[in-house]
Coordinates of C-alpha atoms in Angstrom, one line a residue:
M21 CA 0.0 0.0 0.0
S22 CA 1.4 3.5 -1.0
T23 CA 1.8 6.2 1.6
P24 CA -0.1 9.4 1.4
T25 CA 3.3 11.0 0.7
A26 CA 4.0 8.5 -2.3
R27 CA 0.5 9.3 -3.6
K28 CA 1.0 12.9 -3.4
R29 CA 4.2 12.6 -5.4
T30 CA 2.6 10.3 -8.0
A31 CA -0.2 12.7 -8.5
A32 CA 2.4 15.6 -8.9
A33 CA 4.3 13.5 -11.4
A34 CA 1.3 13.0 -13.6
K35 CA 0.6 16.7 -13.5
T36 CA 4.0 17.6 -14.7
A37 CA 4.1 15.2 -17.6
A38 CA 3.1 17.9 -20.1
P39 CA 6.1 18.9 -22.2
V40 CA 7.9 22.2 -21.7
K41 CA 9.6 24.0 -24.5
A42 CA 13.5 24.2 -24.3
S43 CA 13.7 27.6 -26.1
G44 CA 12.4 31.0 -25.8
H45 CA 11.7 33.1 -22.9
G46 CA 13.1 31.7 -19.6
S47 CA 15.8 29.6 -21.4
T48 CA 18.3 28.0 -18.9
R49 CA 21.2 27.2 -21.2
P50 CA 24.5 27.2 -19.2
D51 CA 25.2 30.8 -20.7
A52 CA 23.2 33.2 -22.6
T53 CA 25.2 32.4 -25.5
K54 CA 25.3 29.6 -28.3
T55 CA 25.4 26.1 -26.9
H56 CA 25.6 22.8 -28.7
G57 CA 23.1 20.1 -28.8
G58 CA 19.7 21.8 -27.6
G59 CA 16.9 23.8 -28.9
N60 CA 14.7 21.8 -31.5
G61 CA 15.8 18.1 -30.4
P62 CA 13.6 15.6 -28.6
T63 CA 14.1 17.5 -25.4
A64 CA 12.2 20.4 -26.7
V65 CA 8.8 18.8 -26.9
A66 CA 8.3 15.2 -25.5
S67 CA 6.3 13.0 -27.8
G68 CA 2.9 11.8 -26.9
D69 CA 4.2 8.2 -26.6
L70 CA 6.9 9.3 -24.4
R71 CA 4.5 11.3 -22.1
S72 CA 1.9 8.4 -21.8
N73 CA 4.7 6.0 -21.2
V74 CA 6.3 8.0 -18.4
A75 CA 2.9 8.7 -16.8
A76 CA 2.5 5.0 -16.2
Y77 CA 5.1 5.1 -13.4
E78 CA 4.2 6.0 -9.9
E79 CA 7.8 7.0 -9.0
I80 CA 10.4 9.0 -11.1
A81 CA 13.8 8.7 -9.5
L82 CA 17.0 10.6 -10.3
V83 CA 20.2 8.9 -9.1
L84 CA 23.3 11.2 -9.1
Q85 CA 26.9 10.0 -8.7
G86 CA 29.6 12.1 -7.1
G87 CA 32.4 13.5 -9.4
G88 CA 33.3 17.1 -8.5
A89 CA 33.6 19.3 -11.7
L90 CA 32.2 16.6 -13.9
G91 CA 28.7 17.2 -12.2
A92 CA 27.9 19.9 -14.8
Y93 CA 27.0 16.9 -17.0
Q94 CA 24.3 16.0 -14.6
A95 CA 23.0 19.5 -14.7
G96 CA 22.7 19.4 -18.5
V97 CA 20.6 16.0 -17.9
V98 CA 18.4 17.8 -15.5
Q99 CA 17.8 20.5 -18.0
G100 CA 17.1 18.1 -20.7
L101 CA 14.5 16.2 -18.7
T102 CA 12.9 19.5 -17.4
D103 CA 12.7 20.7 -21.1
A104 CA 10.7 17.4 -21.9
G105 CA 8.4 17.8 -18.9
I106 CA 9.9 14.9 -16.9
H107 CA 10.2 15.9 -13.3
P108 CA 11.7 13.5 -10.5
T109 CA 9.6 12.6 -7.4
W110 CA 12.6 11.1 -5.7
V111 CA 16.3 12.2 -5.9
A112 CA 19.4 10.4 -4.5
G113 CA 22.9 11.6 -4.6
I114 CA 26.4 11.5 -3.4
S115 CA 28.8 14.4 -3.2
I116 CA 28.3 16.8 -6.1
G117 CA 25.2 14.7 -6.9
S118 CA 23.8 15.4 -3.4
I119 CA 24.3 19.2 -4.0
H120 CA 22.3 18.8 -7.2
C121 CA 19.7 16.9 -5.3
A122 CA 19.4 20.0 -2.9
I123 CA 19.0 22.4 -5.7
I124 CA 16.5 20.3 -7.5
A125 CA 14.3 19.5 -4.5
G126 CA 14.7 22.9 -3.0
N127 CA 13.3 24.7 -6.1
P128 CA 10.1 24.5 -8.0
P129 CA 10.4 22.6 -11.4
H130 CA 10.5 25.8 -13.5
R131 CA 13.5 27.2 -11.5
R132 CA 15.6 24.1 -11.2
A133 CA 17.7 24.4 -14.3
E134 CA 18.1 28.3 -13.7
R135 CA 19.4 27.6 -10.2
L136 CA 21.8 25.0 -11.3
R137 CA 23.2 27.3 -14.0
E138 CA 23.7 29.9 -11.0
F139 CA 25.5 27.4 -9.0
W140 CA 27.8 26.4 -11.8
H141 CA 28.4 30.0 -13.0
R142 CA 29.4 30.7 -9.3
V143 CA 31.6 27.8 -8.7
T144 CA 33.5 28.1 -12.1
Q145 CA 35.0 31.5 -10.9
P146 CA 38.3 31.5 -9.0
P147 CA 37.8 33.3 -5.6
L148 CA 41.1 35.3 -5.5
L149 CA 42.7 36.3 -8.7
P150 CA 40.6 37.5 -11.7
P151 CA 39.8 35.0 -14.4
T152 CA 42.1 35.0 -17.4
L153 CA 40.8 36.6 -20.8
W154 CA 39.8 33.2 -22.1
E155 CA 37.7 32.3 -19.0
Q156 CA 35.5 35.5 -19.4
E157 CA 32.5 36.2 -21.6
P158 CA 32.2 36.5 -24.6
W159 CA 35.5 34.9 -25.2
V160 CA 34.8 31.6 -23.3
S161 CA 31.5 31.1 -25.6
M162 CA 33.7 31.2 -28.6
L163 CA 36.4 28.8 -27.3
P164 CA 36.2 25.6 -29.2
E165 CA 36.4 22.3 -27.4
E166 CA 39.7 21.6 -29.1
A167 CA 41.4 24.4 -27.1
L168 CA 40.2 22.9 -23.7
P169 CA 43.1 20.6 -23.3
W170 CA 45.4 23.7 -23.3
M171 CA 43.3 25.5 -20.9
A172 CA 42.8 22.5 -18.3
P173 CA 46.0 22.3 -16.5
L174 CA 46.1 26.1 -15.7
Q175 CA 42.5 25.8 -14.4
S176 CA 43.0 22.8 -12.3
L177 CA 46.2 24.4 -10.9
R178 CA 44.2 27.5 -10.0
A179 CA 41.6 25.4 -8.3
L180 CA 44.2 23.7 -6.1
A181 CA 45.9 27.0 -5.4
E182 CA 42.8 29.4 -5.0
G183 CA 39.7 27.2 -4.6
Q184 CA 36.4 28.0 -6.3
R185 CA 34.1 30.8 -5.4
G186 CA 31.0 29.8 -3.4
F187 CA 32.6 26.4 -2.9
F188 CA 35.9 25.9 -1.1
V189 CA 39.0 28.1 -0.3
P190 CA 42.3 27.1 1.0
R191 CA 43.1 27.2 4.7
A192 CA 46.3 29.1 5.7
V193 CA 47.2 26.1 7.9
P194 CA 45.3 23.0 8.6
G195 CA 43.6 23.0 11.9
I196 CA 43.3 20.4 14.7
G197 CA 40.3 18.2 15.1
P198 CA 38.3 16.3 12.3
D199 CA 36.3 19.5 11.2
Q200 CA 39.3 21.5 10.8
A201 CA 41.9 19.0 9.5
S202 CA 41.6 19.6 5.8
V203 CA 43.3 21.5 3.0
Y204 CA 40.2 23.6 2.2
D205 CA 37.5 25.3 4.0
T206 CA 34.0 24.6 2.6
G207 CA 32.3 27.4 4.5
P208 CA 31.5 29.1 1.2
L209 CA 29.4 26.0 0.0
R210 CA 27.1 26.5 3.1
A211 CA 26.5 30.1 2.1
T212 CA 25.8 29.1 -1.6
L213 CA 23.2 26.4 -0.4
E214 CA 21.4 28.6 1.9
E215 CA 21.0 31.1 -1.1
L216 CA 20.1 28.7 -3.9
V217 CA 18.0 26.2 -1.8
D218 CA 14.6 26.6 -0.1
F219 CA 15.0 24.1 2.8
D220 CA 11.4 24.5 3.5
L221 CA 10.3 23.3 0.2
L222 CA 13.0 20.6 0.2
N223 CA 11.6 19.1 3.3
S224 CA 7.8 19.5 2.3
G225 CA 7.7 16.0 0.8
A226 CA 6.9 17.2 -2.8
V227 CA 10.2 15.4 -3.8
R228 CA 11.8 12.8 -1.5
V229 CA 15.5 13.4 -1.1
S230 CA 18.2 10.8 -0.1
V231 CA 21.8 11.7 0.3
G232 CA 24.7 9.4 1.3
A233 CA 27.6 9.9 3.7
V234 CA 30.2 7.9 5.6
N235 CA 30.0 8.0 9.5
L236 CA 33.7 8.3 10.7
R237 CA 33.0 6.3 13.9
T238 CA 31.5 3.3 12.2
G239 CA 32.9 3.5 8.6
N240 CA 29.6 2.6 7.3
L241 CA 27.5 4.5 4.5
E242 CA 24.3 6.3 6.0
Y243 CA 21.7 7.8 4.1
F244 CA 19.8 11.0 5.0
D245 CA 16.4 10.9 3.9
T246 CA 13.5 13.6 3.9
T247 CA 11.0 10.8 4.9
E248 CA 13.0 10.2 8.1
Q249 CA 14.4 13.6 9.1
R250 CA 14.7 17.2 8.2
L251 CA 17.6 17.9 6.0
G252 CA 19.8 21.1 6.1
P253 CA 22.9 22.4 4.4
E254 CA 25.1 20.1 6.6
H255 CA 23.7 17.0 5.2
F256 CA 24.7 17.8 1.7
M257 CA 28.0 19.2 2.7
A258 CA 28.7 15.9 4.6
S259 CA 28.0 13.8 1.5
G260 CA 30.6 16.0 -0.4
A261 CA 33.3 16.1 2.4
L262 CA 36.0 14.2 0.4
P263 CA 39.1 14.0 2.6
P264 CA 41.8 15.3 2.8
G265 CA 40.5 18.2 0.8
F266 CA 37.4 18.9 2.7
P267 CA 36.8 18.6 6.4
A268 CA 34.4 16.1 8.1
V269 CA 31.0 17.6 8.9
R270 CA 29.3 17.1 12.2
I271 CA 25.6 16.1 12.4
G272 CA 24.4 15.5 15.8
D273 CA 26.9 13.7 17.7
D274 CA 28.7 12.0 14.7
L275 CA 31.2 13.1 12.0
Y276 CA 30.7 12.4 8.3
W277 CA 32.9 12.2 5.1
D278 CA 32.1 12.0 1.5
G279 CA 29.7 8.9 0.8
G280 CA 31.9 8.0 -2.3
L281 CA 34.5 6.7 0.0
V282 CA 32.2 3.6 0.3
S283 CA 29.8 3.7 -2.7
N284 CA 29.6 6.5 -5.2
T285 CA 26.4 5.1 -6.7
P286 CA 23.1 5.5 -4.6
L287 CA 21.2 3.2 -6.8
S288 CA 20.4 0.5 -4.0
Q289 CA 18.8 3.2 -2.0
I290 CA 16.2 3.7 -4.8
L291 CA 15.9 -0.1 -5.8
G292 CA 16.7 -2.0 -2.5
G293 CA 14.2 -3.2 -0.1
H294 CA 10.6 -4.4 -0.8
P295 CA 9.1 -3.0 -4.2
C296 CA 6.6 -0.2 -3.4
A297 CA 5.9 1.6 -6.8
H298 CA 6.4 1.2 -10.6
T299 CA 9.6 3.2 -10.9
L300 CA 11.5 4.8 -13.7
V301 CA 15.0 5.6 -12.7
F302 CA 17.5 7.9 -14.5
Q303 CA 20.9 6.8 -13.3
V304 CA 23.4 9.7 -14.2
D305 CA 26.9 8.6 -13.9
L306 CA 30.0 10.7 -14.1
W307 CA 32.4 7.8 -14.0
S308 CA 32.7 4.9 -16.6
A309 CA 33.8 1.6 -15.4
A310 CA 34.5 0.5 -19.0
G311 CA 37.6 2.1 -20.5
E312 CA 40.8 1.8 -22.4
P313 CA 43.9 0.5 -20.7
P314 CA 46.2 3.5 -19.6
R315 CA 49.1 4.6 -21.9
S316 CA 51.0 6.8 -19.5
L317 CA 51.4 7.6 -15.8
A318 CA 48.9 10.3 -16.1
D319 CA 46.4 7.9 -17.7
V320 CA 46.9 5.7 -14.7
A321 CA 45.6 8.0 -12.3
S322 CA 42.7 8.9 -14.5
R323 CA 41.7 5.3 -15.0
V324 CA 42.1 4.4 -11.3
K325 CA 39.5 7.2 -10.5
D326 CA 37.0 5.8 -13.2
I327 CA 37.2 2.4 -11.8
Q328 CA 37.1 3.4 -8.0
Y329 CA 34.2 5.9 -8.3
S330 CA 32.1 4.2 -11.0
S331 CA 31.2 1.9 -8.1
R332 CA 30.2 -0.8 -10.5
T333 CA 26.9 0.5 -11.5
R334 CA 26.1 -2.1 -14.0
A335 CA 27.1 -4.9 -11.4
V336 CA 24.6 -3.3 -9.0
T337 CA 21.9 -3.2 -11.6
D338 CA 22.6 -6.9 -12.6
V339 CA 22.1 -7.9 -8.8
L340 CA 19.0 -6.0 -8.5
H341 CA 17.8 -7.3 -11.8
R342 CA 18.1 -10.9 -10.5
A343 CA 16.4 -9.9 -7.2
H344 CA 13.3 -8.6 -9.0
E345 CA 13.2 -11.8 -11.2
Q346 CA 13.3 -13.8 -8.2
R347 CA 10.3 -11.9 -6.8
N348 CA 8.5 -12.8 -10.0
V349 CA 9.2 -16.5 -9.2
L350 CA 7.9 -16.0 -5.7
R351 CA 4.6 -14.6 -7.0
S352 CA 4.2 -17.6 -9.1
L353 CA 4.7 -20.0 -6.2
L354 CA 2.3 -17.9 -4.0
E355 CA -0.4 -18.4 -6.7
R356 CA -0.2 -22.1 -6.2
I357 CA -1.3 -21.8 -2.5
P358 CA -4.9 -21.6 -2.0
A359 CA -6.2 -18.0 -1.1
E360 CA -7.8 -19.0 2.0
V361 CA -4.4 -20.5 3.3
R362 CA -2.5 -17.4 2.2
K363 CA -4.8 -15.1 4.3
Q364 CA -4.3 -17.2 7.5
D365 CA -0.4 -17.7 7.2
A366 CA 1.9 -14.9 8.4
L367 CA 4.7 -16.2 6.2
C368 CA 2.7 -15.9 3.1
A369 CA 1.7 -12.3 4.1
E370 CA 5.4 -11.6 4.4
V371 CA 6.3 -13.1 1.1
E372 CA 3.4 -11.3 -0.7
E373 CA 4.9 -8.0 0.7
M374 CA 8.3 -9.0 -0.7
A375 CA 7.1 -10.1 -4.0
R376 CA 4.5 -7.3 -5.0
D377 CA 4.0 -6.7 -8.7
K378 CA 6.1 -3.5 -9.1
R379 CA 8.1 -2.9 -12.0
Y380 CA 11.2 -0.9 -12.8
T381 CA 13.1 0.7 -15.8
V382 CA 16.5 2.0 -15.3
I383 CA 17.9 4.5 -17.9
H384 CA 21.6 4.7 -17.8
L385 CA 23.0 8.1 -18.7
I386 CA 26.8 7.6 -18.4
Y387 CA 29.4 10.5 -19.1
G388 CA 32.2 9.4 -21.5
D389 CA 35.6 11.0 -21.2
K390 CA 36.4 13.7 -23.7
P391 CA 39.9 14.6 -25.0
F392 CA 40.2 17.5 -22.6
D393 CA 39.6 15.1 -19.6
G394 CA 42.6 14.2 -17.6
Q395 CA 43.3 12.9 -14.1
D396 CA 42.4 16.3 -12.9
K397 CA 38.9 16.1 -14.4
D398 CA 37.0 16.1 -11.1
F399 CA 38.6 19.4 -10.0
Q400 CA 39.1 21.2 -13.4
F401 CA 36.4 23.8 -12.8
G402 CA 37.0 25.8 -16.0
R403 CA 34.0 27.6 -17.3
G404 CA 34.7 26.1 -20.9
S405 CA 34.8 22.7 -19.4
M406 CA 31.8 23.1 -17.6
R407 CA 29.8 24.3 -20.7
A408 CA 31.1 21.2 -22.5
H409 CA 30.1 18.9 -19.7
W410 CA 26.5 20.5 -19.5
N411 CA 26.0 20.4 -23.3
C412 CA 27.1 16.7 -23.3
G413 CA 24.4 16.1 -20.7
L414 CA 21.9 17.7 -23.0
R415 CA 22.9 15.6 -26.0
I416 CA 22.7 12.4 -24.1
V417 CA 19.2 13.2 -23.1
E418 CA 18.2 14.1 -26.5
G419 CA 19.5 10.7 -27.8
T420 CA 17.7 8.8 -25.0
L421 CA 14.3 10.5 -25.3
A422 CA 14.4 9.7 -29.0
H423 CA 13.6 6.1 -28.0
P424 CA 10.1 6.5 -26.3
K425 CA 9.6 2.6 -26.3
W426 CA 12.4 2.4 -23.7
F427 CA 10.2 4.1 -21.3
A428 CA 7.2 1.7 -21.6
L429 CA 6.3 0.0 -18.3
P430 CA 7.8 -3.6 -18.3
D431 CA 5.5 -6.4 -18.2
A432 CA 4.9 -8.6 -15.1
D433 CA 7.2 -11.4 -16.5
H434 CA 10.1 -9.2 -16.9
P435 CA 9.6 -6.6 -14.2
F436 CA 13.1 -5.0 -14.4
V437 CA 14.7 -3.6 -17.6
T438 CA 17.6 -1.4 -18.3
H439 CA 18.6 0.8 -21.3
D440 CA 21.7 2.8 -22.2
V441 CA 22.1 4.6 -25.5
H442 CA 25.7 3.9 -25.5
Q443 CA 25.2 0.0 -25.3
E444 CA 22.4 0.2 -27.9
R445 CA 24.7 1.9 -30.3
T446 CA 27.2 -0.8 -29.8
K447 CA 24.5 -3.6 -30.3
A448 CA 23.6 -1.9 -33.6

């Protein structure tokens, strides 16, 4: 049985299934200048088939990995989904993904992409020295992606030396204690979240929010969830407190670090446990487990990060897929037990709860490395790279939404399906 909050979110999802135009007044492109991959594609107006398929789901979940500066890709995905009239009812994130969760749930649908743009405009500015000529408008909008590899080393060095405005700044000297023992101070991030996020709206139940962080005392990954507690800026800061760069964040009597230390993919938070609703999941990954062997020492560091922080998303999906297939078997076995026996047997009631007919579609939207990405890609906060990542997110949404059949509710015999535009291209 669904809860009143779940029914409220389902009704809201149905109301917001109408398409939203991507261009014109109120455009939320990453800059008010030309971008690539948007405007008149599938994200501009969702097809009737797509709208009807999406409306069949009771829950629309957005799952966001951590990945620092690569997170602009997720912002592009959010804009693309918003342009198509697809709005999540549940967001789950780690690190930069958790910050996006706060901005999404803490703003009404029509303001989310705009607020994400404000966040990324702010944090792609160095806090101390002025930006170089090629980091300023209008020049940055004219910079081709081919030039980004030349810009990236300088920008990542500036991030290390100066920090990023509205995000983090270097400490003169690391302090004593877990909340001071770090290279950078993340106080500016708290101020940014308090400005861009309406925490009353975030905690209202309109959108469920789950963000993961690691408890320093137990070493376990814990999730902060709006169905269980009120969330404030500290919960999202804790989820992104990656040591030794960022300090631990105190919540209650405990201290927390970045959830990516244990698992960078909060997919199991959405799909684990007993099935409660037909669910459409957009899994937005910033790290790809699949990749080419490294050719140099610099490539080694980059490949290590990919493997470490991808958190084996597809392996997790495979495990969850088998679990849901097993539930289908349990339902078949229950049907062989007379109804009057099932009603009086507590074990049968428990099995029925576990094996409810709820179906899941997981859409993978995985970022693929670009020529300008190196081992510093997660802290290379250049404005040009941000725009490229954002536009990449828009393009991947366009390619995915061009397949409305992928969004059809699975049948009861095969209740769990996954789609990935990259894998489909490989099969073709």
